[in-house]
């Protein structure tokens, strides 16, 4: 295994002190970088391991926080915070830009080669970064087919990849269609992959016994691995993965 370095990073956003997870690849040179956005309950070890896996592939990676270090186990508490956030694109952009600024300020980061991936609310946040004309080379989302304010998708400057489970009741077929129409109308370079038989959050392994899971949420191991490989391929395409590291890990 390639040696990587990790550390916590604290930074202000949305009136909170966020606690992100930064993963650095071996070496001292500048590398392309990736933001990693978590789903609704918050930043946990799943996204931290994703950042670590990206560092092993040669990227600087920051798994960013959305709840000031908190992890929600109760869906109603989570939704009480998420629903107002999802209804306020400017707040989502503030959270995303704060994390992007931290990643861009890291000395190992090549500031001209940054991509963003996000799961659930994290995917909505990175899409809003794109709609706000952030300098990103690629955007990948899972379970996050949100649509933005009219006309703002035209500000997206990079390819967009989106993945969703065919049986996801939270991201409905109507939402998929609206997202596709928005991307197409804005002439975005976009892709949508529908994973057959998968539910919402199909990428995320089963959580702890204290976690109450919303209906329609469930893990799908094969599709989780396929989606990860699709994301890794997008990053290699958009960021030009360093030649001295091997391709994807599941």
Short mmCIF file of C-alpha atoms in Angstrom, two decimals, residues 11-18 65-68 81-82 84-86 88-99 121 125:
data_model
loop_
_atom_site.label_atom_id
_atom_site.label_comp_id
_atom_site.label_asym_id
_atom_site.label_seq_id
_atom_site.Cartn_x
_atom_site.Cartn_y
_atom_site.Cartn_z
CA UNK A 11 -12.40 25.73 9.35
CA UNK A 12 -15.50 27.96 9.68
CA UNK A 13 -18.60 27.53 7.51
CA UNK A 14 -22.35 28.03 7.93
CA UNK A 15 -21.81 29.46 11.42
CA UNK A 16 -20.12 26.25 12.57
CA UNK A 17 -16.60 24.93 13.06
CA UNK A 18 -16.26 22.23 10.44
CA UNK A 65 -17.89 18.43 6.94
CA UNK A 66 -21.46 19.74 6.77
CA UNK A 67 -22.68 19.61 10.40
CA UNK A 68 -19.82 21.01 12.50
CA UNK A 81 -31.13 20.57 9.44
CA UNK A 82 -31.02 19.34 5.83
CA UNK A 84 -33.61 24.30 5.11
CA UNK A 85 -30.11 23.78 3.75
CA UNK A 86 -31.34 22.13 0.55
CA UNK A 88 -30.98 27.58 0.26
CA UNK A 89 -28.44 27.25 -2.57
CA UNK A 90 -26.37 30.13 -1.20
CA UNK A 91 -25.86 28.32 2.12
CA UNK A 92 -24.82 25.16 0.28
CA UNK A 93 -22.40 27.17 -1.81
CA UNK A 94 -20.96 28.76 1.32
CA UNK A 95 -20.25 25.32 2.80
CA UNK A 96 -18.74 24.13 -0.47
CA UNK A 97 -16.58 27.20 -1.07
CA UNK A 98 -15.23 27.11 2.49
CA UNK A 99 -14.04 23.52 1.95
CA UNK A 121 -26.39 16.40 0.27
CA UNK A 125 -23.32 21.00 -2.56
#
